[in-house]
Coordinates of C-alpha atoms and ligand atoms in Angstrom, one line a residue:
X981 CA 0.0 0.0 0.0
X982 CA 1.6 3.3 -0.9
X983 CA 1.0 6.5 1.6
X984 CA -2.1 7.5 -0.1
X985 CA -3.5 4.3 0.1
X986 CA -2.8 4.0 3.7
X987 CA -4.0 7.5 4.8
X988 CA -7.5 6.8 3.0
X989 CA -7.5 3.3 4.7
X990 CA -7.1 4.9 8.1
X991 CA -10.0 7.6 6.6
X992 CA -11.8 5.0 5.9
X993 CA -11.8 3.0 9.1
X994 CA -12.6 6.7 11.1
X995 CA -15.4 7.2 9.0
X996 CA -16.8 3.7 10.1
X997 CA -16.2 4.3 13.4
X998 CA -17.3 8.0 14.2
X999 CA -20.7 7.7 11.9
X1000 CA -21.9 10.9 11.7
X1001 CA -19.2 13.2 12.5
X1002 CA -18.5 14.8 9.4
X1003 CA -16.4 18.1 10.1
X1004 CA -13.9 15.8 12.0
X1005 CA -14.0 13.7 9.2
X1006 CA -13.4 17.0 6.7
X1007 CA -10.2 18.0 9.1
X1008 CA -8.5 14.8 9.0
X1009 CA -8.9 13.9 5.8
X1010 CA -7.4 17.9 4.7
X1011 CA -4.8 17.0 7.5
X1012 CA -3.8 13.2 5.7
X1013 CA -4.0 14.1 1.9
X1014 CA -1.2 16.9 2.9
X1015 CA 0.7 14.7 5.0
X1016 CA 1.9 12.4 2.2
X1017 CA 4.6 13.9 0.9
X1018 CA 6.2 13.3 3.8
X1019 CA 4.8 9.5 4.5
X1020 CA 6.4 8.6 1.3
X1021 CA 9.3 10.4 2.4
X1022 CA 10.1 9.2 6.3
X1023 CA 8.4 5.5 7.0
X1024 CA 9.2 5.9 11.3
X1025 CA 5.8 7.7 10.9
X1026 CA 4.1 4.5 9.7
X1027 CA 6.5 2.1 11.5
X1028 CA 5.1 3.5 15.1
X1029 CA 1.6 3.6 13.7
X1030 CA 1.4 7.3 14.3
X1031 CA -1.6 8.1 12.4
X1032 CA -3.7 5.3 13.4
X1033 CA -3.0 6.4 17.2
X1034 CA -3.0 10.4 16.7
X1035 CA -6.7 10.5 14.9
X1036 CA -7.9 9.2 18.1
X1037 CA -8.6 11.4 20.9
X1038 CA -6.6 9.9 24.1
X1039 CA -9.4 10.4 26.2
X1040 CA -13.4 11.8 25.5
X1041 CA -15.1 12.6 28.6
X1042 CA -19.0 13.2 27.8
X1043 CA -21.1 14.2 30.7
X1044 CA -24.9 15.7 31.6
X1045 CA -24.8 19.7 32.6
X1046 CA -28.0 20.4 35.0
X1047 CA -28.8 23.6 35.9
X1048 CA -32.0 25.0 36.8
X1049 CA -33.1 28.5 34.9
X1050 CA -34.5 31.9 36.3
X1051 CA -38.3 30.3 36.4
X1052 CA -37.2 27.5 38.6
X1053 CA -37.3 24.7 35.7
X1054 CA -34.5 22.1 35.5
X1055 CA -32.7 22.3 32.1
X1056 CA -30.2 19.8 31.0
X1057 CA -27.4 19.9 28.2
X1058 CA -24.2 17.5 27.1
X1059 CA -20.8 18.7 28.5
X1060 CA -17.8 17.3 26.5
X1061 CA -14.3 17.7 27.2
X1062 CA -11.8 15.9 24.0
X1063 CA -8.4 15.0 25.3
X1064 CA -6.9 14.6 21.5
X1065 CA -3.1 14.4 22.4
X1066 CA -0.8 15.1 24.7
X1067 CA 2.8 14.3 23.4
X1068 CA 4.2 18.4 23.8
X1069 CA 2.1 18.9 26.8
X1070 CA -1.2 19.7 28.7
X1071 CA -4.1 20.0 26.6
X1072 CA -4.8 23.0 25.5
X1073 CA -7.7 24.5 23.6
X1074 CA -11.0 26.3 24.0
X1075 CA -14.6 25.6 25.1
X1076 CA -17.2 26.3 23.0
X1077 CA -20.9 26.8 24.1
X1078 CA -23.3 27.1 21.0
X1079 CA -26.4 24.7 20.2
X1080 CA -24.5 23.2 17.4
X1081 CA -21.9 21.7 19.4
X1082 CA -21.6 17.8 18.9
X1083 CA -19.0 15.4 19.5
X1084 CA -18.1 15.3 15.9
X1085 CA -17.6 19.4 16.3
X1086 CA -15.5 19.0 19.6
X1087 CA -13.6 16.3 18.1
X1088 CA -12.5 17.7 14.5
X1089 CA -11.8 21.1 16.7
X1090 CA -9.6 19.0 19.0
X1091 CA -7.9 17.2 16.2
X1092 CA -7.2 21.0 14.3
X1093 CA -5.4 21.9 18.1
X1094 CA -3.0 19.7 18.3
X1095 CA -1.2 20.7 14.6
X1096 CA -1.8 24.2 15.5
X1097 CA -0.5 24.2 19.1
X1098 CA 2.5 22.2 17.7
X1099 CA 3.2 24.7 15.1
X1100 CA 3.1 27.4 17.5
X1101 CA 6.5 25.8 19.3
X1102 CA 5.5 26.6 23.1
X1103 CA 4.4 23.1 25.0
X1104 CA 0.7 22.8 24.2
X1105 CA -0.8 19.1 23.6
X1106 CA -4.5 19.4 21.6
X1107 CA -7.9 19.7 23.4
X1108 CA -11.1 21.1 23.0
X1109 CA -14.4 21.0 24.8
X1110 CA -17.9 23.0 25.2
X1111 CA -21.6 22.2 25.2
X1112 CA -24.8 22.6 23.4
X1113 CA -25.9 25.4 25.3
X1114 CA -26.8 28.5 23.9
X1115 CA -26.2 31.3 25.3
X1116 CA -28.6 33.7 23.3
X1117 CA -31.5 34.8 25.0
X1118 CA -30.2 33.8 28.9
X1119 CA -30.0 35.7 31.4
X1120 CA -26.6 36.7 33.3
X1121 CA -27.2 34.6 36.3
X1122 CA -28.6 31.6 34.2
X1123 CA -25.2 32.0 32.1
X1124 CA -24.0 31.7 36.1
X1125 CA -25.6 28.5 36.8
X1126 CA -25.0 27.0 33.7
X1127 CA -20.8 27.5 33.6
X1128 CA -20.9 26.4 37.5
X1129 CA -22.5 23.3 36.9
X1130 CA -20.3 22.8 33.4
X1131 CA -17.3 23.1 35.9
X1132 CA -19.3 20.6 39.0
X1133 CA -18.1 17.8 35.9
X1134 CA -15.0 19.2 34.5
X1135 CA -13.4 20.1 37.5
X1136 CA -11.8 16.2 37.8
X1137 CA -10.5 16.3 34.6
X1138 CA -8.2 19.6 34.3
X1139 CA -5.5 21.5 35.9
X1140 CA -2.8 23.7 35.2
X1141 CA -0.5 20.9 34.0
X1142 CA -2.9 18.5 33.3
X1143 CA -5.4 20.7 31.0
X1144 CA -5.7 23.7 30.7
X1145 CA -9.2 25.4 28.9
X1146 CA -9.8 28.3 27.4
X1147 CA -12.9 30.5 25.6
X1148 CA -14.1 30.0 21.7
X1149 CA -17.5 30.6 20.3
X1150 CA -19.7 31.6 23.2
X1151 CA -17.5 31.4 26.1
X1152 CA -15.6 35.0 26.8
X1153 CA -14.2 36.7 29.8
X1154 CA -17.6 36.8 31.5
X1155 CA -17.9 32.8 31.4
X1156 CA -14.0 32.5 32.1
X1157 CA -14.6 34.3 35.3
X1158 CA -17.8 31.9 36.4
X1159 CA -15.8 28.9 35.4
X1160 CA -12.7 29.8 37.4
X1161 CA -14.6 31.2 40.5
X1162 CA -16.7 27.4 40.7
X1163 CA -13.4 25.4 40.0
X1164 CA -11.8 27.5 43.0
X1165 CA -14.4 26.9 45.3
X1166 CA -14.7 23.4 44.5
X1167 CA -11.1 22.5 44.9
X1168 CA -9.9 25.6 47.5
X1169 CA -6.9 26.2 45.1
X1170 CA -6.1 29.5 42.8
X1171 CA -4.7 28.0 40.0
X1172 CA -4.2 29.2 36.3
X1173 CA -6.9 26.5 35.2
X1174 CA -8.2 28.9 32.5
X1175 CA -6.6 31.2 30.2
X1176 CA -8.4 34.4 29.3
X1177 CA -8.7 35.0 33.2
X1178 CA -9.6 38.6 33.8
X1179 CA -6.2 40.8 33.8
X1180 CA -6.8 41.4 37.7
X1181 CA -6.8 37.6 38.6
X1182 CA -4.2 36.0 36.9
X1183 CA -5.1 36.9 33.2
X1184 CA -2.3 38.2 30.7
X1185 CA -2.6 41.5 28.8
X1186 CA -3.1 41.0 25.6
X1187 CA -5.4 38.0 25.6
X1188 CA -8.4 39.5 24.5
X1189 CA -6.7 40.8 21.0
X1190 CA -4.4 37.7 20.6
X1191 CA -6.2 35.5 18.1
X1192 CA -7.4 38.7 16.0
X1193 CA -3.7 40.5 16.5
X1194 CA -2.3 37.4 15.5
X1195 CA -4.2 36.6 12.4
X1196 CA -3.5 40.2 10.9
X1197 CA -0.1 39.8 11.6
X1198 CA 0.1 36.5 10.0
X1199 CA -1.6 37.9 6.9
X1200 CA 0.9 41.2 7.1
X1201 CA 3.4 38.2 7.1
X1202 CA 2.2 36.5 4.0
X1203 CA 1.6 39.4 2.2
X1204 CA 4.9 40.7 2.7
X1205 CA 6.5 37.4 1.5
X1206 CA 4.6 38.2 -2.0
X1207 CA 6.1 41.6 -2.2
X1208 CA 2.3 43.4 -0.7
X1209 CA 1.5 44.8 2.1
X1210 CA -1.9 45.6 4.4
X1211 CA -1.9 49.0 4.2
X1212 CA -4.1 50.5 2.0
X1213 CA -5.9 47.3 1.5
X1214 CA -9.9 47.3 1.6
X1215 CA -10.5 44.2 3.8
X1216 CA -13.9 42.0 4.4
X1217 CA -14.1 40.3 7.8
X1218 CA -17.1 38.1 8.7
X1219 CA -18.5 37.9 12.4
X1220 CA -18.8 40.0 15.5
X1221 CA -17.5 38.4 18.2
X1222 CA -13.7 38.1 20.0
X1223 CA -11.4 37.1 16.5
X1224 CA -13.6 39.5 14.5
X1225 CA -13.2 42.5 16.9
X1226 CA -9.6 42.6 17.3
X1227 CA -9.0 42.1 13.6
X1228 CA -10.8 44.7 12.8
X1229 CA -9.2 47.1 15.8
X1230 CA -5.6 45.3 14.2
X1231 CA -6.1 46.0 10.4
X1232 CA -7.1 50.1 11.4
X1233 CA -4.1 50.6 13.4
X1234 CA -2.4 48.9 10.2
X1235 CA -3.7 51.3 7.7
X1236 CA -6.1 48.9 6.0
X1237 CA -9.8 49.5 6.0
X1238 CA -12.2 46.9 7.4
X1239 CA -15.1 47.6 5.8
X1240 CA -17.8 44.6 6.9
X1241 CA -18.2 42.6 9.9
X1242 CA -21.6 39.9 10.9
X1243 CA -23.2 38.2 13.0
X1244 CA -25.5 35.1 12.9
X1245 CA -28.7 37.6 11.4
X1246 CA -26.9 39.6 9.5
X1247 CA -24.1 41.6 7.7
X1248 CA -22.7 44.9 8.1
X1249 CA -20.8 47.0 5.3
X1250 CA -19.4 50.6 6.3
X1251 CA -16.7 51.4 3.2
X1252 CA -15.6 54.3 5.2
X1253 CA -14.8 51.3 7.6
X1254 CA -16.1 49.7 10.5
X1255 CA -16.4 51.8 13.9
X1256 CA -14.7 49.3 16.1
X1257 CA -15.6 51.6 19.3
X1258 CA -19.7 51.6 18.0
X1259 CA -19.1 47.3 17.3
X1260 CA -17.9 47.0 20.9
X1261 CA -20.5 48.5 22.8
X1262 CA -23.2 46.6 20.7
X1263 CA -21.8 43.0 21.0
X1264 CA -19.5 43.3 23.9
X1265 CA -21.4 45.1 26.1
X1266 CA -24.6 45.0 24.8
X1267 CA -25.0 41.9 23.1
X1268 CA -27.7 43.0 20.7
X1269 CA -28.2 42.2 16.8
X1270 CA -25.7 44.2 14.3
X1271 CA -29.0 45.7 12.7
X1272 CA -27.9 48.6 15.5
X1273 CA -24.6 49.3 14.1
X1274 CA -27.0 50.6 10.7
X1275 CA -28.6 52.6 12.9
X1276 CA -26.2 54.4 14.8
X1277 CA -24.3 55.1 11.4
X1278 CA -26.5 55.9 8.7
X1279 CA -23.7 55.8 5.7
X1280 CA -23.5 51.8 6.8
X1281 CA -25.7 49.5 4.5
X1282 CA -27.0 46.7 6.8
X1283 CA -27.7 43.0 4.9
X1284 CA -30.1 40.6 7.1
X1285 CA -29.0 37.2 6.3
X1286 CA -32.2 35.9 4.2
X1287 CA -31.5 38.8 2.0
X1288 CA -28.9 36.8 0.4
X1289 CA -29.3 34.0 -1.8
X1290 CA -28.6 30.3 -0.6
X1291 CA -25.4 28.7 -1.0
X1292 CA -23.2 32.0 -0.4
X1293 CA -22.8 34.9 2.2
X1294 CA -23.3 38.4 1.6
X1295 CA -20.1 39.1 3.1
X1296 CA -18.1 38.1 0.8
X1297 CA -20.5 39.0 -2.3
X1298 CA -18.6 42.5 -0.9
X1299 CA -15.6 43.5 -3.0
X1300 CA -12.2 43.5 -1.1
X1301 CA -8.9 43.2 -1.7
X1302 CA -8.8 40.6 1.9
X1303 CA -11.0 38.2 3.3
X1304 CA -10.7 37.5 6.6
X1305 CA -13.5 34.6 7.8
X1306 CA -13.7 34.8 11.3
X1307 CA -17.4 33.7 12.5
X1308 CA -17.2 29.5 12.1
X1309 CA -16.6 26.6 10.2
X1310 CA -17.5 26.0 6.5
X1311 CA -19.0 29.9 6.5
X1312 CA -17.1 30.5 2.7
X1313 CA -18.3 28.7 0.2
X1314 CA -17.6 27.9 -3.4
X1315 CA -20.2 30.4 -4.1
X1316 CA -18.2 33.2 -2.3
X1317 CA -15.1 31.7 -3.2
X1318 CA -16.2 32.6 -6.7
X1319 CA -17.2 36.0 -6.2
X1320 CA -14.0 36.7 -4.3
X1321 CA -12.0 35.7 -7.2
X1322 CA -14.0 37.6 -9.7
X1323 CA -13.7 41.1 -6.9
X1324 CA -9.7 40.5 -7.3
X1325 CA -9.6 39.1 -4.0
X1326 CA -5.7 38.7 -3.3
X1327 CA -5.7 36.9 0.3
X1328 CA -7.9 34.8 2.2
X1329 CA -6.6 34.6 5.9
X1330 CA -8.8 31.9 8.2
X1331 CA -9.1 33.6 11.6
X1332 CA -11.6 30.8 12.5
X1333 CA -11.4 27.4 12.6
X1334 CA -11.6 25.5 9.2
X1335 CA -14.0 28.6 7.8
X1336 CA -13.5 27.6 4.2
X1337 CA -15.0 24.4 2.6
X1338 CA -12.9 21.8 0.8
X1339 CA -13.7 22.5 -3.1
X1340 CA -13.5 26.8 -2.0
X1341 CA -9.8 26.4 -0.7
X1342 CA -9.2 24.0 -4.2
X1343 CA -11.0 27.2 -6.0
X1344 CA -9.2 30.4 -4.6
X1345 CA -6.2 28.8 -5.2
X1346 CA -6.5 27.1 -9.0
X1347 CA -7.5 31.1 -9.2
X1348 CA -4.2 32.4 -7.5
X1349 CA -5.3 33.4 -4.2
X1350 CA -3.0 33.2 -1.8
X1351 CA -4.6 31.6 1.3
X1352 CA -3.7 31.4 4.9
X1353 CA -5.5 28.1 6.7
X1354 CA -6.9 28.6 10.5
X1355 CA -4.5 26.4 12.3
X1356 CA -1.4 28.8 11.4
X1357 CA -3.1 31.7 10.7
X1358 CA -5.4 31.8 14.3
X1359 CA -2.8 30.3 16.3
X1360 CA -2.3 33.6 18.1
X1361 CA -4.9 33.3 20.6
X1362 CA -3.3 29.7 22.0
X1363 CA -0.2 30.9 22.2
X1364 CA -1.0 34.0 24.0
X1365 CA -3.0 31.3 26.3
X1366 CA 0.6 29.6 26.7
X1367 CA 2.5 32.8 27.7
X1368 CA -0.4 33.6 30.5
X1369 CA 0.2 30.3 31.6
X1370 CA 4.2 31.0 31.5
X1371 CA 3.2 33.9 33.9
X1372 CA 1.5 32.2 36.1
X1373 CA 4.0 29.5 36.4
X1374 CA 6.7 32.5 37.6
X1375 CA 4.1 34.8 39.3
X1376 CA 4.9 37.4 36.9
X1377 CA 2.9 40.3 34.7
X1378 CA 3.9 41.2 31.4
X1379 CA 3.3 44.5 30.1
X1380 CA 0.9 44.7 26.9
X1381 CA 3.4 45.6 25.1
X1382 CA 6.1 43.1 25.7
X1383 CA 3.0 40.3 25.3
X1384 CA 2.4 41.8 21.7
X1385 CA 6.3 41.8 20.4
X1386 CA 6.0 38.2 21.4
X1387 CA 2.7 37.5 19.5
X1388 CA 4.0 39.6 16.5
X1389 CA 7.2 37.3 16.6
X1390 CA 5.4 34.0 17.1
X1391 CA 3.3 34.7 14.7
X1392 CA 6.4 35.4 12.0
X1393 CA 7.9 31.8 13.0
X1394 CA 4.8 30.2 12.4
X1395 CA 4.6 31.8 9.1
X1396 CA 8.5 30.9 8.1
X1397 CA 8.0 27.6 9.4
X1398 CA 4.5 26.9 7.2
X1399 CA 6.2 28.6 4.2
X1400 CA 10.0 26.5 4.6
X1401 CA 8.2 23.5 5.1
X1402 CA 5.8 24.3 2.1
X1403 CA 9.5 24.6 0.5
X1404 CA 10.7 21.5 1.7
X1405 CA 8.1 18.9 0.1
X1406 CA 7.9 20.7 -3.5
X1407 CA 4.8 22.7 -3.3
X1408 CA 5.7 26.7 -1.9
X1409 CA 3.7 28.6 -1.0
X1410 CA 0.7 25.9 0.0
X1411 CA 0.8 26.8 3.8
X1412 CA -2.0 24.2 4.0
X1413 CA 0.2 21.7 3.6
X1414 CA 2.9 23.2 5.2
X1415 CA 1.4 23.8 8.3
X1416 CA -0.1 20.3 8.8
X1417 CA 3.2 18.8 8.0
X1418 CA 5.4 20.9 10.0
X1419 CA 2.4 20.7 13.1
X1420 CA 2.2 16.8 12.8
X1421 CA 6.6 16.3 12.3
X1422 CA 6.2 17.8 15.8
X1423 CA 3.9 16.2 17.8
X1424 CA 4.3 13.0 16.2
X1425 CA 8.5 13.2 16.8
X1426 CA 7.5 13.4 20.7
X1427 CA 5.1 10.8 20.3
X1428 CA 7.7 8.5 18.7
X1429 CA 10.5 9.5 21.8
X1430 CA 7.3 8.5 24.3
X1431 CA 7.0 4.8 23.1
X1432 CA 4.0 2.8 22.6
X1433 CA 1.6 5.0 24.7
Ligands
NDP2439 P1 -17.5 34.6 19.4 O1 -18.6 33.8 20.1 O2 -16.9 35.7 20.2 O3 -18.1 35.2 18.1 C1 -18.6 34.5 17.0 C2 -19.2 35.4 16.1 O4 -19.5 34.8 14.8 C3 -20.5 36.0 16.6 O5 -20.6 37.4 16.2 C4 -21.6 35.2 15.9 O6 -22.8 35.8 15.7 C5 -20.9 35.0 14.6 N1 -21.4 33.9 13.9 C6 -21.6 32.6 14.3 N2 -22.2 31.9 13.4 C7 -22.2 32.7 12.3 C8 -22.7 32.5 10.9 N3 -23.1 31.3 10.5 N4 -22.6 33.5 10.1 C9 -22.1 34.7 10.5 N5 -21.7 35.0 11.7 C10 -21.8 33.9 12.6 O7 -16.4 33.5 18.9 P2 -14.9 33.8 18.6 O8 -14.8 35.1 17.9 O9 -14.1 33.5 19.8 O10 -14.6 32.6 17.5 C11 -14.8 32.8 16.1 C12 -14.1 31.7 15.4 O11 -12.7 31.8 15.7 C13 -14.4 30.2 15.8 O12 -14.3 29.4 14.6 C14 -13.4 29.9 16.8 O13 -13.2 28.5 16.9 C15 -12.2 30.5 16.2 N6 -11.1 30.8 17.2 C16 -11.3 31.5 18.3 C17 -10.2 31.8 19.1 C18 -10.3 32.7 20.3 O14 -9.3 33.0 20.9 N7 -11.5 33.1 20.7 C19 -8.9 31.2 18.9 C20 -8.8 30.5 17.6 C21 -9.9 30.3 16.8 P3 -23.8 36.2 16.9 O15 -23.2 37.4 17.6 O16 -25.1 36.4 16.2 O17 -23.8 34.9 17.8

C-alpha cells in the first residue's frame, strides 16, 4: 500500500467508526492528503503507527450539565471535554458553548489543536471542549448556573499541568470568570486552570486581541512574503465576536480599511470602515443584533441574512482586496469563493477554525489566491494562552506591550515555518500543507520518543 492508500484506509476506518461526525472527518482527511509527501518520504511515521494512534482522541469525557433557569425549571445539556493528544504537553484549547456543538464538532476542533499548538512551538498538547448550550437569549445569572454546573463535571478532569481550557465561540471573559470562580471553590486552590482570566486575577494582557492580533499579523506576514502589504488594502471580515473584533481594531491601526463585519442575522458593510468603538459597545457590552450598528451610522448598509441568496454569504459578495473569515466553520463557500475571485480578491486569511470548505480552498487557489489556513493563521490566541500560563507558572505580569512583540514574533515563526516546510516537500507557497506537515513532524517526533503509549 503506498501512503495514499494507507491514509484513506485509516479515513476509511474513522469514517466507520465515528458515523456521523463529518467536520472531523473534513479535518482529518485535509490534515492526511497533505501529509503524504512526507509519509512517502520518512516511514518511522508508519512504522510506530502514528496516524492510526493520533486521529484518536486519548481520552473523550462526555457528561450531563443540569442547571435549573430563572423560572425554577430544570434544564439539561451535554458537556464534553476531547483530550486529543498530549505528546508536547497539557491539553490546551478552547470551550465552545453554542447549540451546534456535537462530539463530531468537539472532536475535528480537538484534532485541528493539536497541529496548531504544535506549530506554534511553546508546550501545548491538543484539546477542546464545550456544550450545546446556547447562550442567546439567557440571562446573566442563568449564564452563572449553567458554567458552575459545566465546571461541577469538568473540574476532575483539568489543571494547570494536566489541561488547561480556554474560551471560543460563546465562552468570553464573562464565562471564564464563572468557570474559574466554581473550579476555585470546589477545589480551595487559585490555580491558572483557564486562560483568558480577567487581567486582575491572573489573566495576561493582551489576551483579549491575541487570536485577532495574531491573524492580521500572519496575513501582514504572508503578504509581505509576496512583495504586498496591508496597508491601503480594503479588507472583508465576517463575524462579530472576539477574533472579528480585534481584527478589525488590528487592520485600522495597520492602515487597512475593514469595511464589513456579521453576526449570525446579518451583515454589516461601512466602506468608510467599520467603527470598532460603535461594534464593541453593541456585541461586547450590549450583546444585541448588528442591525444597530446601521442605525447608529446611517452611511452603513446593513444585509439581514435571508436577503442573500442560498449557498453563499453576503459578506463576501462585498468587493475586497482581503478576506478574513472569522465567524465559524464551513462559512465561505464555493459560491463566495467565486465571487472573491471575480472582486480581485488577493488573500484569504482563516481567523476561524476551518472557515472555508474543501472545493472553495481548491478554487481560490487554482485562481491564485494566496490563502492562509486557520491552524497557522489563528494560532495567536493559543499561544497568547501559553505565555499567561508562563506567567502564572513564575508569578509574573507582562506588560501589553512586551505580550504583543511576542505575539507579532510568534506569529512570523509560524509563518517561516509553514512557508519553509511548504519549500521542503515541492509545493511553496501551499501553507495548507505546510502547516499540517510541519504541526504533525512535531507532535508525532514526541510521540515516537514517548513509546507505545
Ligand atoms: P464569538 O462567540 O466571540 O463570536 C462568534 C461570532 O461569529 C459572533 O458574532 C456570531 O454571531 C458570529 N457567527 C456565528 N455563526 C455565524 C454564521 N453562521 N454567520 C455569520 N456569523 C456567525 O467567537 P470567537 O470570535 O471567539 O470565535 C470565532 C471563530 O474563531 C471560531 O471558529 C473559533 O473556533 C475561532 N477561534 C477563536 C479563538 C479565540 O481565541 N476566541 C482562537 C482561535 C480560533 P452572533 O453574535 O449572532 O452569535
Amino acid at each position: 500500500m503506498n501512503a495514499k492508500e494507507y491514509t484513506r484506509e485509516i479515513l476509511r476506518l474513522i469514517r466507520q467508526t465515528s458515523p456521523g461526525q463529518e467536520e472531523f472527518y473534513q479535518a482529518a482527511t485535509e490534515v492526511f492528503e497533505s501529509l503524504v509527501p512526507l509519509l512517502e518520504e520518512e516511514h518511522r511515521y508508519r512504522e510506530h503507527s502514528i496516524l492510526e494512534r493520533i486521529i484518536l482522541p486519548e481520552r473523550t469525557i462526555i457528561f450531563r450539565v443540569t442547571w435549573m433557569d430563572d423560572s425554577g425549571k430544570i434544564q439539561t445539556n451535554l458537556g464534553y471535554r476531547v483530550q486529543f493528544n498530549s505528546a508536547l504537553g497539557p491539553y490546551k484549547g478552547g470551550l465552545r458553548f453554542h447549540p451546534t456543538v456535537t462530539l463530531g464538532i468537539v472532536k475535528f476542533l480537538g484534532f485541528e489543536q493539536i497541529f496548531k499548538n504544535a506549530l506554534t512551538n511553546l508546550q501545548i498538547g491538543g484539546g477542546k471542549g464545550g456544550s450545546n448550550f446556547d447562550p442567546k437569549g439567557k440571562s446573566d445569572s442563568e449564564i452563572m448556573r449553567f458554567c458552575q454546573a459545566f465546571m461541577n463535571e469538568l473540574h476532575r478532569h483539568i489543571g494547570h499541568t494536566r489541561d488547561v481550557p480556554a474560551g471560543d465561540i460563546g465562552v468570553g471573559a464573562r464565562e471564564i470568570g464563572y468557570l474559574f470562580g466554581q473550579y476555585k471553590l470546589l477545589t480551595a486552590n487559585f490555580e491558572g486552570i483557564v486562560t483568558g482570566k480577567g487581567i486582575g486575577w491572573g489573566g495576561s494582557f493582551g489576551r483579549k486581541e491575541a487570536t485577532g492580533y495574531g491573524s492580521v499579523y500572519f496575513a501582514e506576514h504572508h503578504l509581505n512574503r509576496h512583495d504586498m502589504e496591508l496597508k491601503g488594502k480594503r479588507c472583508a471580515v465576517s463575524g462579530a465576536g472576539n477574533v472579528a473584533i480585534y481584527t478589525i481594531e488590528k487592520l485600522h491601526s495597520m492602515g487597512a480599511t475593514p469595511i464589513t463585519c456579521s453576526d449570525s442575522r446579518g451583515t454589516i458593510h461601512h466602506p468608510k470602515g467599520i467603527d470598532v468603538k460603535t461594534l464593541k459597545a453593541i456585541k461586547e457590552v450590549g450583546r444585541e443584533s448588528l442591525e444597530k450598528y446601521a442605525q447608529l451610522h446611517p452611511d452603513a448598509t446593513y444585509i439581514p441574512l435571508h436577503k442573500y441568496p442560498e449557498g453563499g454569504h453576503a459578506t463576501w459578495s462585498i468587493p475586497c482586496d482581503i478576506a478574513f473569515p472569522s465567524a465559524t466553520q464551513n462559512e465561505l463557500t464555493i459560491v463566495d469563493a467565486k465571487n472573491l475571485v471575480n472582486n480581485g480578491c488577493k488573500l484569504v486569511n482563516e481567523g476561524a477554525n476551518m472557515p472555508t470548505t474543501p472545493d472553495a480552498i481548491d478554487y481560490l487557489r487554482e485562481h491564485g489566491v494566496l490563502f492562509s489556513p486557520g491552524k497557522a493563521a489563528n494560532a495567536g490566541g493559543v499561544a497568547v494562552s501559553q505565555l499567561e500560563m508562563a506567567q502564572n507558572a513564575s508569578m509574573q505580569r507582562w506588560s501589553f506591550a512586551e505580550v504583543d512583540t511576542r505575539l507579532f514574533g510568534i506569529m512570523k515563526s509560524i509563518f517561516d515555518t509553514a512557508y519553509e516546510t511548504s519549500k521542503e516537500f515541492g509545493d511553496e507557497g501551499n501553507l495548507i500543507m505546510g502547516a499540517n506537515i510541519a504541526g504533525f513532524r512535531r507532535a508525532a517526533d514526541a510521540m515516537i520518543d514517548m513509546g507505545a503509549v
